[in-house]
Amino acid sequence: MNQFLQSLPDTLVQGLAIGMMYALIALGYTLVYGILELINFAHGDVFMLGGLFSWAALQHFFGAQIGANYGVLGGGTLVMAIILAFLIATVSCGGVGFVIERFAYRPLRNAPKLAPLVTAIGVSFIIENAVLVWQTGTGNMELTYPSLINQQIIPVLGLHIPSKAIIVFVTAPILMVGLLYLVGNTRMGKAMRATAQDQEAARMMGIDVNRVISFTFIVGSVLAGCAGVIYALYYNSIDYSVGFLAGLKAFTAAVLGGIGNIRGAMLGGLLVGEVESIVDSIDASQGVGLQWAEPAVFLVLMCVLIFRPTGLLGAQVVDKA
Amino acid sequence: MATIVRAPQYRLPAWFQNNRRLTIGWGTTLIIALLFPLMLNPTGHIQDITGDVVEGEIYAMLALGLNVVVGFAGLLDLGYAAFFAIGAYSFGMLSSSHFLPSSSFSSPFISWGPNGIHANFWFFLLACAMLAALFGLILGAPTLRLRGDYLAIVTLGFGEIVHKVVVNLGPGSTINAFGWPDITGGTNSLDGIFQPSFGPVQFSTDQVPWYYLGLGVLAVIIVIAYSLQNSRLGRAWVAMREDELAAACMGINLRNTKLLAFSMGAFFSGFAGVVQGSRLTLVDPSQFTFQISISILVMVVLGGIGSVPGVVLGAGIIALLQFYLLHQLNDWMHLAGTTANIGLLQHIDLTQAQYLIFGIMLVIMMIFRREGLIPSSQRRRELRPADESVLAEENQSLYTVRSGEA
């Protein structure tokens, strides 16, 4: 216990870092749920694809430098590599999100609710296991993600901040502020809010609802893809299985903050990150190989749904059922 | 006057008249199923094949249980394997050499001593299934107020919690740090589960007795499923599934109806868990993952949500695919790859692609044939409200009813 208390501040910093990743994924859930009332189970797997595609791009373009230097780049190459990783993740995940919506969910737009939900699970299974087949087929079971920057601990005000957390603290807030601006201050954002409120009325006002829904999926998937890159940089690994659990935790975050509520998703993400980080730290101080973090997070989810189903900041979903 | 002797009129019983297709279908299936082990060549891989078929029977039990929750009551349960785990683990702990008590105790139901705990299989088959049903209630109670999609997530979370708790309560866990014993065996799996006997028949590695046990349990479950479907409770489930508000207005107690759906589904799953644990003599956390929950869902969706024969067929297809077709396809692919010298085909492992195929099945079924392979007629009408053929059928059935009266 002592060991746990001593490292508590550092634990909280780590929780902040993973919490920001969960927040980014949670935003995608909340955006889609706000408009379609659909839990996009495949969202977590799109997150995983972001890490995977950027891994492939980095191997392709910077493979030589990365291989020689244990994944550490310097100066201009580093900036280039990071921009490339995010760019590839953005484009590919945006594309995947668009395709999923267009071919799996749109045909079921007016079907009973069970149908799109089951389809979403199916899509999630397809992505996850297609990557598994690819990984086993090519013998890439353990994908080591290049760390790109020097791994070191930076002391700030008595805290020990790992250098890789800096990437999270820089990129995640930029993306979140960008999203808030997009939804709050642009014409498309206004259309998104209108569609979320009442599709029929939005259509009467001349909004192309299908386009707005596609756009929402793309935005959500882009955020998830970027979160995938951040995750891969943070943990230095990526594989087919990370999407499921990360997605589930991010969904917990979205519900915790109040589904459909963008600020809520951010807050929820941070809280889930902290819970996970604290429980992990307790586990580490108690024994080897313990995994109580996930049960703890799901317990939080159940408690929220039982005692405050609208989440901390209040759900912004009109019950259309 | 010669009396006219009328030939006695043989009348088939009313339940047969009313469900002729159903009775003939199930009757034929039952006869084939009873004779199945005799049809196999005893010198061949009889044990292997029978073992796979028993596995298929267990799938069918699980699918029928999930069908009560998803099909009858319309509640999407994504953590269904958790109840399977509860059935298997509770029986495993009560009837195995996992715990070695120092004291001794003996009774007809349960006895223990230094070589383990022996429980009466037939009694605890029921008791452990009841325990699973109790957990169904425990999960159901807090989720009563939730709408369908939230429910899916909560059940998913519940499944994950049960899985992780089983892993964590093994040797070398937090609990151990507080001086508690190894409860579930963790990732080392809980083994040494005792197997039952029935009269002179001792259940062991020979799969044929298990086959008949599975068949018996399955038959009981199918009968229960049909009676549930046509009961007052079954109609309440349908009403609730279609419109909760309207159902409540008609005087249906939503709380009890939902809870009964959860616990009935869990009960069947617990049944299957006890049989499976005892058959394999071990239970392991990897048998109860999210993938298993989804595989069961695939059986239900494939066969037809809410349709008893459909769900059994779905379980059969999935078992066939998993134990036979995938291996065959794999061999063919490798053969084709070697002949055509295509590297990808030589190395591809389709058994890994099993869940990929399940995912594709889910999406395709939902988009193109939502009602499943053998649809329940009522469910089809609900899932395809605007379908011309359904409308035609409805009109036709209206007509035959009237002409039947005339």
XYZ file of C-alpha atoms in Angstrom:
727
model
C 0.000 0.000 0.000
C 2.867 2.300 0.853
C 4.395 1.743 -2.517
C 1.057 2.635 -4.066
C 0.726 5.909 -2.106
C 4.257 6.964 -2.935
C 3.689 6.580 -6.630
C 0.165 8.055 -6.559
C 1.028 11.370 -8.270
C 2.792 9.559 -11.093
C -0.116 7.139 -11.309
C -2.457 10.081 -11.767
C -0.294 11.515 -14.561
C -0.364 8.166 -16.342
C -4.099 8.010 -15.821
C -4.398 11.426 -17.438
C -2.473 10.194 -20.471
C -4.515 7.045 -21.043
C -7.656 8.943 -20.088
C -7.062 11.362 -22.959
C -6.826 8.410 -25.348
C -10.103 7.010 -24.053
C -11.655 10.456 -24.352
C -10.697 10.626 -28.027
C -12.319 7.248 -28.700
C -15.332 8.089 -26.550
C -15.997 11.165 -28.696
C -16.654 8.915 -31.687
C -19.154 6.814 -29.729
C -20.918 9.842 -28.402
C -21.158 11.578 -31.787
C -22.623 8.527 -33.495
C -24.926 7.670 -30.617
C -26.129 11.251 -30.476
C -27.300 11.057 -34.073
C -28.281 7.437 -34.712
C -28.778 5.983 -31.227
C -26.503 3.184 -32.336
C -23.644 1.740 -30.337
C -21.004 1.489 -33.010
C -19.222 -1.605 -31.701
C -16.762 -1.428 -34.573
C -15.441 1.905 -33.319
C -12.853 0.317 -31.030
C -11.553 -1.686 -33.961
C -11.264 1.420 -36.118
C -9.083 2.766 -33.306
C -6.908 -0.330 -33.590
C -6.704 0.086 -37.378
C -5.347 3.616 -36.871
C -2.368 2.237 -35.006
C -1.929 -0.570 -37.496
C -2.038 1.550 -40.666
C 0.369 4.083 -39.252
C 2.681 1.212 -38.252
C 2.647 0.003 -41.830
C 3.329 3.503 -43.175
C 6.208 4.106 -40.774
C 7.750 0.747 -41.666
C 7.416 1.561 -45.337
C 8.780 5.085 -45.401
C 11.108 5.201 -42.417
C 11.864 1.511 -42.020
C 15.598 1.934 -42.604
C 16.155 4.710 -40.044
C 13.831 3.125 -37.475
C 15.476 -0.255 -37.772
C 18.982 1.140 -37.219
C 18.124 3.389 -34.307
C 15.756 1.259 -32.255
C 12.905 3.355 -33.413
C 14.271 6.708 -32.340
C 14.353 9.511 -34.892
C 15.759 12.989 -34.588
C 14.974 16.528 -35.759
C 13.169 17.015 -39.038
C 12.721 13.295 -39.687
C 10.890 12.930 -36.376
C 8.403 15.667 -37.229
C 7.935 14.198 -40.690
C 7.366 10.731 -39.274
C 4.831 11.884 -36.698
C 2.915 13.933 -39.247
C 2.946 10.990 -41.637
C 1.676 8.592 -38.962
C -1.245 10.844 -38.081
C -1.994 11.647 -41.705
C -2.179 7.997 -42.721
C -4.306 7.120 -39.697
C -6.643 10.043 -40.418
C -7.161 9.218 -44.065
C -7.449 5.454 -43.716
C -9.674 5.436 -40.637
C -11.886 8.149 -42.055
C -12.290 5.956 -45.132
C -13.029 2.867 -43.072
C -15.615 4.755 -41.021
C -17.315 5.974 -44.183
C -17.394 2.478 -45.707
C -18.777 0.885 -42.537
C -21.609 3.384 -42.334
C -22.413 3.265 -46.028
C -22.481 -0.522 -46.475
C -23.284 -1.987 -43.053
C -25.432 0.508 -41.174
C -27.243 2.524 -43.823
C -29.206 -0.420 -45.275
C -30.568 -0.995 -41.768
C -31.413 2.610 -40.940
C -35.133 1.885 -40.596
C -34.909 -1.680 -39.334
C -35.845 -2.679 -35.774
C -33.137 -1.734 -33.298
C -31.781 -5.225 -32.760
C -30.640 -5.438 -36.392
C -28.091 -2.586 -36.543
C -26.781 -3.554 -33.120
C -26.100 -7.117 -34.237
C -24.568 -5.789 -37.468
C -22.260 -3.543 -35.474
C -21.005 -6.535 -33.516
C -20.512 -8.380 -36.781
C -18.477 -5.531 -38.286
C -16.347 -5.388 -35.159
C -15.693 -9.119 -35.440
C -14.835 -8.811 -39.117
C -12.237 -6.078 -38.597
C -10.681 -7.661 -35.544
C -10.376 -11.123 -37.014
C -9.331 -9.978 -40.469
C -6.358 -8.332 -38.769
C -5.777 -11.510 -36.749
C -5.711 -13.585 -39.921
C -3.336 -11.095 -41.511
C -1.083 -11.137 -38.454
C -0.893 -14.919 -38.285
C -0.630 -15.232 -42.060
C 2.374 -12.921 -42.279
C 3.934 -14.022 -39.009
C 3.630 -10.550 -37.459
C 2.097 -11.646 -34.190
C 3.963 -9.093 -32.077
C 4.072 -5.746 -33.832
C 6.647 -3.527 -32.183
C 5.718 0.055 -32.783
C 8.679 2.413 -33.137
C 8.863 4.793 -30.187
C 10.198 7.599 -32.457
C 11.433 9.711 -29.530
C 13.931 8.963 -26.770
C 12.318 7.161 -23.879
C 13.176 9.130 -20.807
C 11.598 10.359 -17.620
C 11.225 14.124 -17.398
C 11.030 15.456 -13.834
C 8.495 18.283 -13.516
C 7.601 19.653 -10.054
C 8.536 16.385 -8.397
C 6.503 14.334 -10.872
C 8.115 11.828 -13.189
C 6.564 12.303 -16.587
C 7.547 9.794 -19.271
C 8.550 11.514 -22.498
C 6.024 9.490 -24.494
C 3.203 10.965 -22.402
C 4.203 14.361 -23.802
C 2.951 13.277 -27.232
C -0.439 12.512 -25.691
C -0.582 15.792 -23.779
C 0.191 17.772 -26.938
C -1.920 16.018 -29.575
C -5.049 14.983 -27.706
C -6.086 18.469 -26.499
C -5.519 19.895 -29.991
C -7.893 17.292 -31.446
C -10.487 17.863 -28.727
C -10.471 21.633 -29.140
C -10.689 21.118 -32.884
C -13.760 18.936 -32.454
C -15.445 21.407 -30.111
C -14.858 24.126 -32.689
C -16.129 21.931 -35.502
C -19.356 21.010 -33.727
C -19.956 24.359 -32.078
C -18.888 26.934 -34.629
C -19.121 25.624 -38.159
C -21.980 25.194 -40.571
C -21.477 21.406 -40.675
C -21.433 21.302 -36.881
C -24.752 23.085 -36.791
C -26.154 20.532 -39.234
C -24.851 17.749 -37.016
C -26.532 19.185 -33.949
C -29.767 19.672 -35.835
C -29.721 16.093 -37.129
C -29.064 14.782 -33.631
C -32.034 16.725 -32.318
C -34.598 15.773 -34.923
C -33.776 14.106 -38.216
C -37.127 14.810 -39.775
C -37.049 18.510 -38.989
C -33.431 18.746 -40.110
C -34.396 17.237 -43.437
C -37.176 19.773 -43.844
C -34.691 22.560 -43.232
C -32.761 21.342 -46.254
C -30.058 19.405 -44.467
C -28.776 16.357 -46.333
C -29.104 13.967 -43.413
C -27.258 11.095 -45.083
C -24.297 13.348 -45.745
C -24.278 14.574 -42.163
C -24.349 11.010 -40.849
C -21.493 9.991 -43.141
C -19.562 13.037 -42.032
C -20.154 12.193 -38.380
C -18.824 8.683 -38.880
C -15.759 10.071 -40.649
C -15.049 12.570 -37.867
C -15.477 9.938 -35.171
C -13.274 7.477 -37.020
C -10.574 10.084 -37.603
C -10.453 10.799 -33.869
C -10.284 7.078 -33.147
C -7.522 6.635 -35.718
C -5.467 9.421 -34.142
C -6.072 7.840 -30.737
C -4.775 4.599 -32.237
C -1.519 6.282 -33.260
C -1.201 7.838 -29.810
C -1.887 4.492 -28.151
C 0.676 2.706 -30.289
C 3.301 5.385 -29.582
C 2.524 5.214 -25.869
C 2.617 1.436 -25.451
C 5.056 0.709 -28.312
C 2.913 -2.118 -29.552
C -0.279 -2.718 -31.449
C -2.216 -5.855 -32.269
C -5.636 -7.020 -33.322
C -6.996 -7.437 -29.799
C -6.507 -3.941 -28.350
C -9.559 -2.469 -30.046
C -12.190 -4.450 -28.200
C -11.250 -3.567 -24.644
C -10.226 -0.003 -25.417
C -13.515 0.452 -27.218
C -15.486 -0.932 -24.305
C -13.711 1.333 -21.840
C -14.225 4.307 -24.101
C -17.906 3.500 -24.331
C -17.977 3.418 -20.541
C -16.405 6.852 -20.638
C -19.062 8.131 -23.019
C -21.866 6.792 -20.809
C -20.173 8.080 -17.671
C -20.094 11.591 -19.036
C -23.594 11.386 -20.507
C -23.989 9.893 -23.942
C -24.376 12.359 -26.764
C -22.591 14.961 -24.686
C -19.201 15.936 -26.132
C -17.744 17.558 -23.020
C -19.119 14.649 -21.026
C -17.210 12.167 -23.162
C -13.979 14.059 -22.496
C -14.576 14.141 -18.749
C -15.651 10.499 -18.735
C -12.528 9.489 -20.625
C -10.265 11.158 -18.092
C -12.115 9.538 -15.175
C -11.980 6.073 -16.714
C -8.259 6.560 -17.379
C -7.678 7.505 -13.751
C -9.699 4.558 -12.421
C -7.781 2.150 -14.617
C -4.425 3.644 -13.723
C -5.119 3.592 -9.968
C -6.406 0.011 -9.961
C -3.439 -1.071 -12.085
C -1.111 0.539 -9.597
C -2.796 -1.262 -6.678
C -2.564 -4.527 -8.601
C 1.123 -3.969 -9.205
C 1.732 -3.398 -5.509
C -0.139 -6.603 -4.593
C 1.016 -9.280 -6.928
C 1.984 -10.321 -10.403
C -0.347 -10.773 -13.343
C -3.437 -9.228 -11.802
C -6.101 -7.707 -14.006
C -8.629 -6.022 -11.776
C -8.625 -2.805 -13.826
C -11.184 -4.011 -16.340
C -13.682 -5.355 -13.811
C -13.329 -2.036 -11.967
C -14.084 -0.016 -15.099
C -17.115 -2.154 -15.950
C -18.322 -1.908 -12.394
C -18.173 1.878 -12.786
C -20.234 1.518 -15.961
C -22.869 -0.598 -14.241
C -23.071 1.760 -11.272
C -23.505 4.782 -13.539
C -26.235 3.069 -15.498
C -28.043 2.031 -12.341
C -27.778 5.215 -10.314
C -27.406 7.933 -12.905
C -28.258 6.624 -16.372
C -27.972 10.097 -17.873
C -24.294 10.336 -16.904
C -22.441 12.996 -14.961
C -23.088 15.906 -17.289
C -26.450 14.692 -18.547
C -27.254 12.813 -21.712
C -28.133 14.936 -24.701
C -30.128 12.324 -26.526
C -33.786 12.702 -27.196
C -35.460 9.373 -26.578
C -36.790 8.526 -30.010
C -38.030 5.070 -29.083
C -81.909 -56.142 -39.923
C -78.274 -56.272 -40.266
C -76.652 -53.749 -38.100
C -74.311 -51.501 -39.872
C -70.951 -51.898 -38.333
C -69.095 -48.710 -38.642
C -65.413 -48.895 -38.986
C -63.968 -47.324 -35.872
C -62.620 -43.890 -36.638
C -59.070 -43.453 -35.650
C -58.422 -39.897 -34.744
C -54.980 -38.545 -34.184
C -54.660 -36.556 -30.990
C -55.481 -32.884 -31.186
C -51.979 -31.653 -30.430
C -50.743 -33.659 -33.420
C -53.484 -32.339 -35.689
C -52.642 -28.796 -34.773
C -48.884 -29.049 -35.184
C -48.521 -31.724 -37.804
C -45.479 -30.296 -39.540
C -43.775 -29.580 -36.273
C -44.430 -33.021 -34.795
C -43.293 -34.871 -37.899
C -40.166 -32.704 -38.145
C -39.140 -33.137 -34.536
C -40.137 -36.797 -34.497
C -37.913 -37.588 -37.469
C -35.073 -35.606 -35.951
C -35.434 -37.469 -32.683
C -35.403 -40.888 -34.345
C -32.323 -40.033 -36.412
C -30.661 -38.566 -33.348
C -31.385 -41.674 -31.256
C -29.926 -43.955 -33.918
C -26.992 -41.680 -34.739
C -24.234 -43.441 -32.735
C -25.275 -46.767 -34.276
C -24.891 -45.393 -37.789
C -21.237 -44.563 -37.334
C -18.678 -47.118 -38.247
C -17.387 -48.234 -34.856
C -13.897 -48.844 -36.192
C -13.614 -45.300 -37.508
C -13.201 -42.054 -35.622
C -16.390 -42.687 -33.741
C -15.208 -41.137 -30.484
C -13.900 -38.002 -32.203
C -17.054 -37.476 -34.181
C -19.362 -38.232 -31.280
C -17.371 -35.825 -29.107
C -17.860 -33.068 -31.668
C -21.557 -33.866 -31.891
C -21.872 -33.630 -28.099
C -20.173 -30.256 -28.354
C -22.837 -29.365 -30.927
C -25.557 -30.453 -28.503
C -24.119 -28.147 -25.875
C -24.106 -25.328 -28.425
C -27.758 -26.051 -29.101
C -28.579 -25.861 -25.374
C -26.792 -22.516 -25.127
C -28.440 -21.198 -28.269
C -31.888 -22.208 -27.026
C -31.207 -20.418 -23.757
C -30.021 -17.270 -25.471
C -33.032 -17.510 -27.746
C -35.298 -17.112 -24.723
C -33.571 -13.843 -23.840
C -32.932 -12.415 -27.308
C -35.641 -14.092 -29.367
C -38.609 -14.323 -27.049
C -38.046 -11.297 -24.845
C -35.998 -9.165 -27.261
C -33.261 -8.350 -24.737
C -29.814 -8.432 -26.350
C -27.473 -10.280 -24.006
C -23.807 -10.119 -25.046
C -22.369 -11.719 -21.924
C -24.243 -14.960 -22.121
C -21.124 -17.128 -21.708
C -20.912 -15.808 -18.143
C -23.844 -18.006 -17.085
C -22.271 -20.958 -18.843
C -19.170 -20.253 -16.743
C -21.174 -19.975 -13.528
C -22.818 -23.346 -14.136
C -19.539 -25.026 -15.033
C -17.479 -23.472 -12.237
C -20.006 -23.961 -9.467
C -20.308 -27.636 -10.337
C -16.547 -27.905 -10.839
C -15.862 -26.576 -7.373
C -18.504 -28.806 -5.767
C -17.510 -32.030 -7.403
C -13.794 -32.325 -8.016
C -10.455 -32.866 -6.392
C -9.789 -29.122 -6.561
C -10.582 -28.567 -2.887
C -9.210 -31.163 -0.506
C -11.024 -30.703 2.810
C -9.343 -32.134 5.898
C -12.630 -33.161 7.507
C -15.018 -35.775 6.171
C -18.733 -35.596 5.622
C -21.199 -37.849 3.893
C -24.771 -37.482 2.689
C -26.716 -38.639 -0.369
C -26.313 -35.273 -2.063
C -22.770 -34.348 -1.279
C -19.845 -35.918 0.491
C -16.319 -34.745 1.041
C -13.085 -36.032 2.351
C -9.342 -35.710 1.864
C -9.603 -36.792 -1.777
C -12.043 -34.094 -2.813
C -15.713 -33.218 -2.842
C -18.213 -35.525 -4.491
C -21.582 -34.080 -5.377
C -24.556 -35.918 -6.787
C -24.475 -34.963 -10.472
C -28.209 -35.241 -11.092
C -29.127 -33.104 -8.139
C -26.445 -30.512 -8.760
C -27.176 -30.380 -12.472
C -30.366 -28.728 -11.326
C -28.869 -26.835 -8.382
C -26.036 -25.267 -10.400
C -28.429 -24.317 -13.174
C -30.567 -22.664 -10.480
C -27.487 -20.801 -9.283
C -26.881 -19.550 -12.821
C -30.534 -18.473 -12.924
C -29.990 -16.599 -9.679
C -27.095 -14.761 -11.280
C -29.416 -14.021 -14.164
C -31.689 -12.290 -11.668
C -28.747 -10.437 -10.132
C -27.699 -9.149 -13.550
C -31.253 -8.470 -14.611
C -32.338 -6.489 -11.574
C -30.132 -3.413 -12.040
C -30.656 -3.342 -15.805
C -34.437 -3.218 -15.689
C -34.666 0.456 -16.436
C -32.189 0.345 -19.293
C -33.094 0.479 -22.937
C -31.993 -2.225 -25.345
C -28.633 -0.916 -26.443
C -27.447 -0.026 -22.947
C -28.491 -3.469 -21.854
C -26.223 -4.971 -24.503
C -23.245 -3.085 -23.101
C -24.020 -3.915 -19.475
C -24.352 -7.617 -20.229
C -21.114 -7.411 -22.197
C -19.439 -5.816 -19.189
C -20.905 -8.489 -16.928
C -19.466 -11.205 -19.157
C -16.042 -9.596 -18.988
C -16.249 -9.182 -15.213
C -17.087 -12.860 -14.687
C -14.244 -13.861 -16.999
C -11.703 -11.654 -15.247
C -12.876 -12.615 -11.751
C -12.422 -16.279 -12.615
C -8.906 -15.535 -13.871
C -8.030 -13.367 -10.880
C -9.285 -15.754 -8.196
C -6.753 -18.369 -9.210
C -3.414 -19.110 -7.635
C -1.111 -16.157 -7.048
C -3.837 -13.546 -6.937
C -4.763 -10.575 -4.786
C -6.918 -12.835 -2.722
C -3.889 -14.988 -2.064
C -2.052 -11.945 -0.798
C -4.704 -11.833 1.932
C -4.175 -15.509 2.652
C -7.183 -16.921 0.814
C -7.029 -20.191 -1.060
C -6.961 -20.680 -4.797
C -10.669 -20.666 -5.595
C -11.098 -21.071 -9.328
C -7.764 -22.367 -10.551
C -7.344 -19.187 -12.625
C -5.613 -19.639 -15.962
C -4.311 -23.022 -14.766
C -7.917 -24.216 -15.135
C -9.924 -26.132 -12.582
C -9.472 -29.816 -13.253
C -10.230 -33.211 -11.789
C -13.993 -32.802 -12.018
C -15.760 -36.072 -11.205
C -18.008 -37.671 -13.775
C -21.437 -39.078 -13.034
C -22.882 -42.533 -13.397
C -26.426 -43.486 -14.238
C -27.358 -46.973 -13.096
C -24.775 -49.275 -14.678
C -23.539 -46.617 -17.123
C -20.404 -44.809 -16.023
C -19.790 -41.564 -17.871
C -16.144 -41.226 -18.814
C -14.069 -40.593 -21.927
C -16.509 -42.689 -23.953
C -18.609 -40.031 -25.637
C -21.690 -42.115 -26.451
C -23.292 -41.885 -22.959
C -22.621 -38.158 -23.027
C -24.302 -37.999 -26.385
C -27.493 -39.535 -24.997
C -27.344 -37.392 -21.872
C -26.986 -34.308 -24.060
C -29.861 -35.470 -26.224
C -32.068 -35.939 -23.161
C -31.237 -32.546 -21.723
C -31.720 -30.961 -25.126
C -35.115 -32.613 -25.555
C -36.228 -31.330 -22.157
C -35.041 -27.830 -23.030
C -36.810 -27.889 -26.402
C -40.076 -28.941 -24.768
C -39.672 -26.205 -22.154
C -38.879 -23.668 -24.872
C -42.041 -24.561 -26.812
C -44.235 -24.461 -23.748
C -42.728 -21.128 -22.738
C -43.359 -19.710 -26.175
C -47.050 -20.551 -26.090
C -47.593 -19.748 -22.439
C -48.978 -16.635 -20.849
C -45.397 -15.668 -20.008
C -44.293 -16.184 -23.605
C -47.035 -13.890 -24.856
C -46.077 -11.338 -22.233
C -42.490 -11.465 -23.544
C -43.667 -10.814 -27.082
C -45.820 -7.912 -25.945
C -42.933 -6.430 -23.978
C -40.534 -6.887 -26.894
C -42.860 -5.051 -29.241
C -43.808 -2.142 -27.040
C -42.964 -1.883 -23.378
C -45.353 0.943 -22.719
C -48.305 -0.788 -24.345
C -47.467 -4.022 -22.564
C -47.390 -2.253 -19.209
C -50.748 -0.669 -19.991
C -52.173 -4.126 -20.625
C -51.252 -5.074 -17.098
C -48.004 -6.912 -17.743
C -45.564 -6.616 -14.894
C -42.458 -5.562 -16.820
C -40.096 -6.192 -13.934
C -41.083 -9.805 -13.375
C -41.361 -10.547 -17.063
C -37.876 -9.254 -17.826
C -36.316 -10.939 -14.823
C -37.923 -14.246 -15.749
C -36.479 -13.985 -19.253
C -33.001 -13.399 -17.882
C -33.169 -16.167 -15.333
C -34.706 -18.713 -17.747
C -31.961 -18.034 -20.268
C -29.313 -18.289 -17.573
C -30.856 -21.529 -16.315
C -30.428 -23.283 -19.669
C -26.895 -21.982 -19.912
C -26.087 -23.263 -16.427
C -27.398 -26.694 -17.453
C -25.059 -26.707 -20.423
C -22.182 -25.541 -18.223
C -22.553 -28.446 -15.783
C -22.695 -31.004 -18.595
C -19.701 -29.503 -20.364
C -17.557 -29.183 -17.222
C -18.257 -32.723 -16.153
C -17.679 -34.095 -19.633
C -14.288 -32.444 -20.117
C -13.392 -32.927 -16.407
C -11.989 -29.405 -16.460
C -13.111 -25.825 -16.804
C -10.907 -23.068 -18.075
C -11.489 -19.309 -18.422
C -10.812 -19.522 -22.158
C -14.084 -21.456 -22.592
C -16.120 -18.443 -21.526
C -14.821 -15.494 -23.510
C -16.692 -12.761 -25.343
C -16.059 -14.706 -28.552
C -18.123 -17.579 -27.184
C -20.989 -15.265 -26.269
C -20.969 -13.921 -29.813
C -20.714 -17.405 -31.336
C -23.922 -18.311 -29.517
C -25.507 -15.125 -30.831
C -24.443 -16.116 -34.348
C -26.248 -19.458 -33.935
C -29.434 -17.671 -32.896
C -29.233 -15.065 -35.654
C -28.320 -17.597 -38.321
C -31.122 -20.013 -37.517
C -33.793 -17.417 -36.887
C -34.273 -15.155 -33.901
C -37.131 -16.538 -31.823
C -37.489 -19.789 -33.762
C -36.807 -22.982 -31.792
C -36.043 -25.291 -34.758
C -34.065 -22.483 -36.400
C -31.855 -21.997 -33.376
C -31.122 -25.722 -33.132
C -30.241 -25.736 -36.830
C -28.032 -22.676 -36.334
C -26.131 -24.421 -33.556
C -25.746 -27.469 -35.795
C -24.382 -25.415 -38.675
C -21.899 -23.578 -36.468
C -20.708 -26.850 -34.916
C -20.345 -28.412 -38.365
C -18.432 -25.392 -39.596
C -16.163 -25.284 -36.590
C -15.333 -28.955 -36.246
C -15.452 -30.156 -39.813
C -15.871 -27.706 -42.676
C -13.114 -25.300 -41.668
C -10.551 -28.087 -41.389
C -11.655 -29.489 -44.726
C -11.492 -26.072 -46.381
C -8.090 -25.524 -44.856
C -6.788 -28.738 -46.394
C -8.231 -27.838 -49.776
C -6.709 -24.369 -49.634
C -3.303 -25.770 -48.775
C -3.621 -28.310 -51.566
C -4.624 -25.606 -54.024
C -1.801 -23.400 -52.763
C 0.771 -26.155 -53.229
C -0.461 -27.060 -56.708
C -0.679 -23.492 -57.925
C 2.364 -22.455 -55.887
C 0.627 -19.531 -54.207
C 2.326 -18.774 -50.910
C -0.668 -17.097 -49.300
C -2.905 -20.114 -49.839
C -0.310 -22.472 -48.416
C 0.019 -20.603 -45.161
C -3.511 -19.387 -44.615
C -5.078 -20.841 -41.492
C -8.819 -20.797 -41.819
C -9.386 -22.070 -38.289
C -8.056 -18.670 -37.232
C -10.589 -17.087 -39.555
C -13.507 -18.747 -37.765
C -14.622 -15.577 -36.004
C -14.051 -13.551 -39.157
C -16.561 -15.864 -40.856
C -18.954 -15.452 -37.911
C -18.720 -11.672 -38.254
C -19.466 -11.840 -41.969
C -22.408 -14.150 -41.235
C -23.870 -11.685 -38.740
C -23.680 -8.746 -41.152
C -24.982 -10.685 -44.160
C -27.846 -12.228 -42.217
C -28.880 -8.859 -40.826
C -28.812 -7.111 -44.183
C -30.279 -9.825 -46.407
C -32.164 -12.338 -44.268
C -32.925 -10.829 -40.916
C -35.458 -13.500 -40.021
C -32.930 -16.352 -40.249
C -32.891 -19.680 -42.044
C -35.998 -21.128 -40.389
C -37.888 -18.008 -39.396
C -40.446 -17.924 -36.693
C -43.485 -16.708 -38.598
C -44.339 -14.053 -36.053
C -40.810 -12.679 -35.862
C -40.590 -12.468 -39.636
C -43.633 -10.261 -39.768
C -42.103 -7.979 -37.175
C -38.688 -7.801 -38.813
C -40.002 -7.237 -42.322
C -43.141 -5.198 -41.810
C -43.397 -4.055 -45.426
C -42.654 -7.378 -47.080
C -45.181 -8.260 -49.796
C -45.013 -12.013 -49.250
C -45.660 -11.575 -45.548
C -48.728 -9.522 -46.297
C -49.948 -12.133 -48.750
C -49.407 -14.867 -46.194
C -51.286 -12.932 -43.575
C -54.268 -12.517 -45.886
C -54.142 -16.138 -46.856
C -54.090 -17.397 -43.287
C -57.038 -15.151 -42.537
C -58.876 -16.752 -45.405
C -58.114 -20.353 -44.444
C -59.251 -19.729 -40.914
C -62.590 -18.536 -42.182
C -63.059 -21.339 -44.687
C -62.099 -23.821 -42.011
C -64.993 -22.624 -39.916
C -67.460 -23.035 -42.724
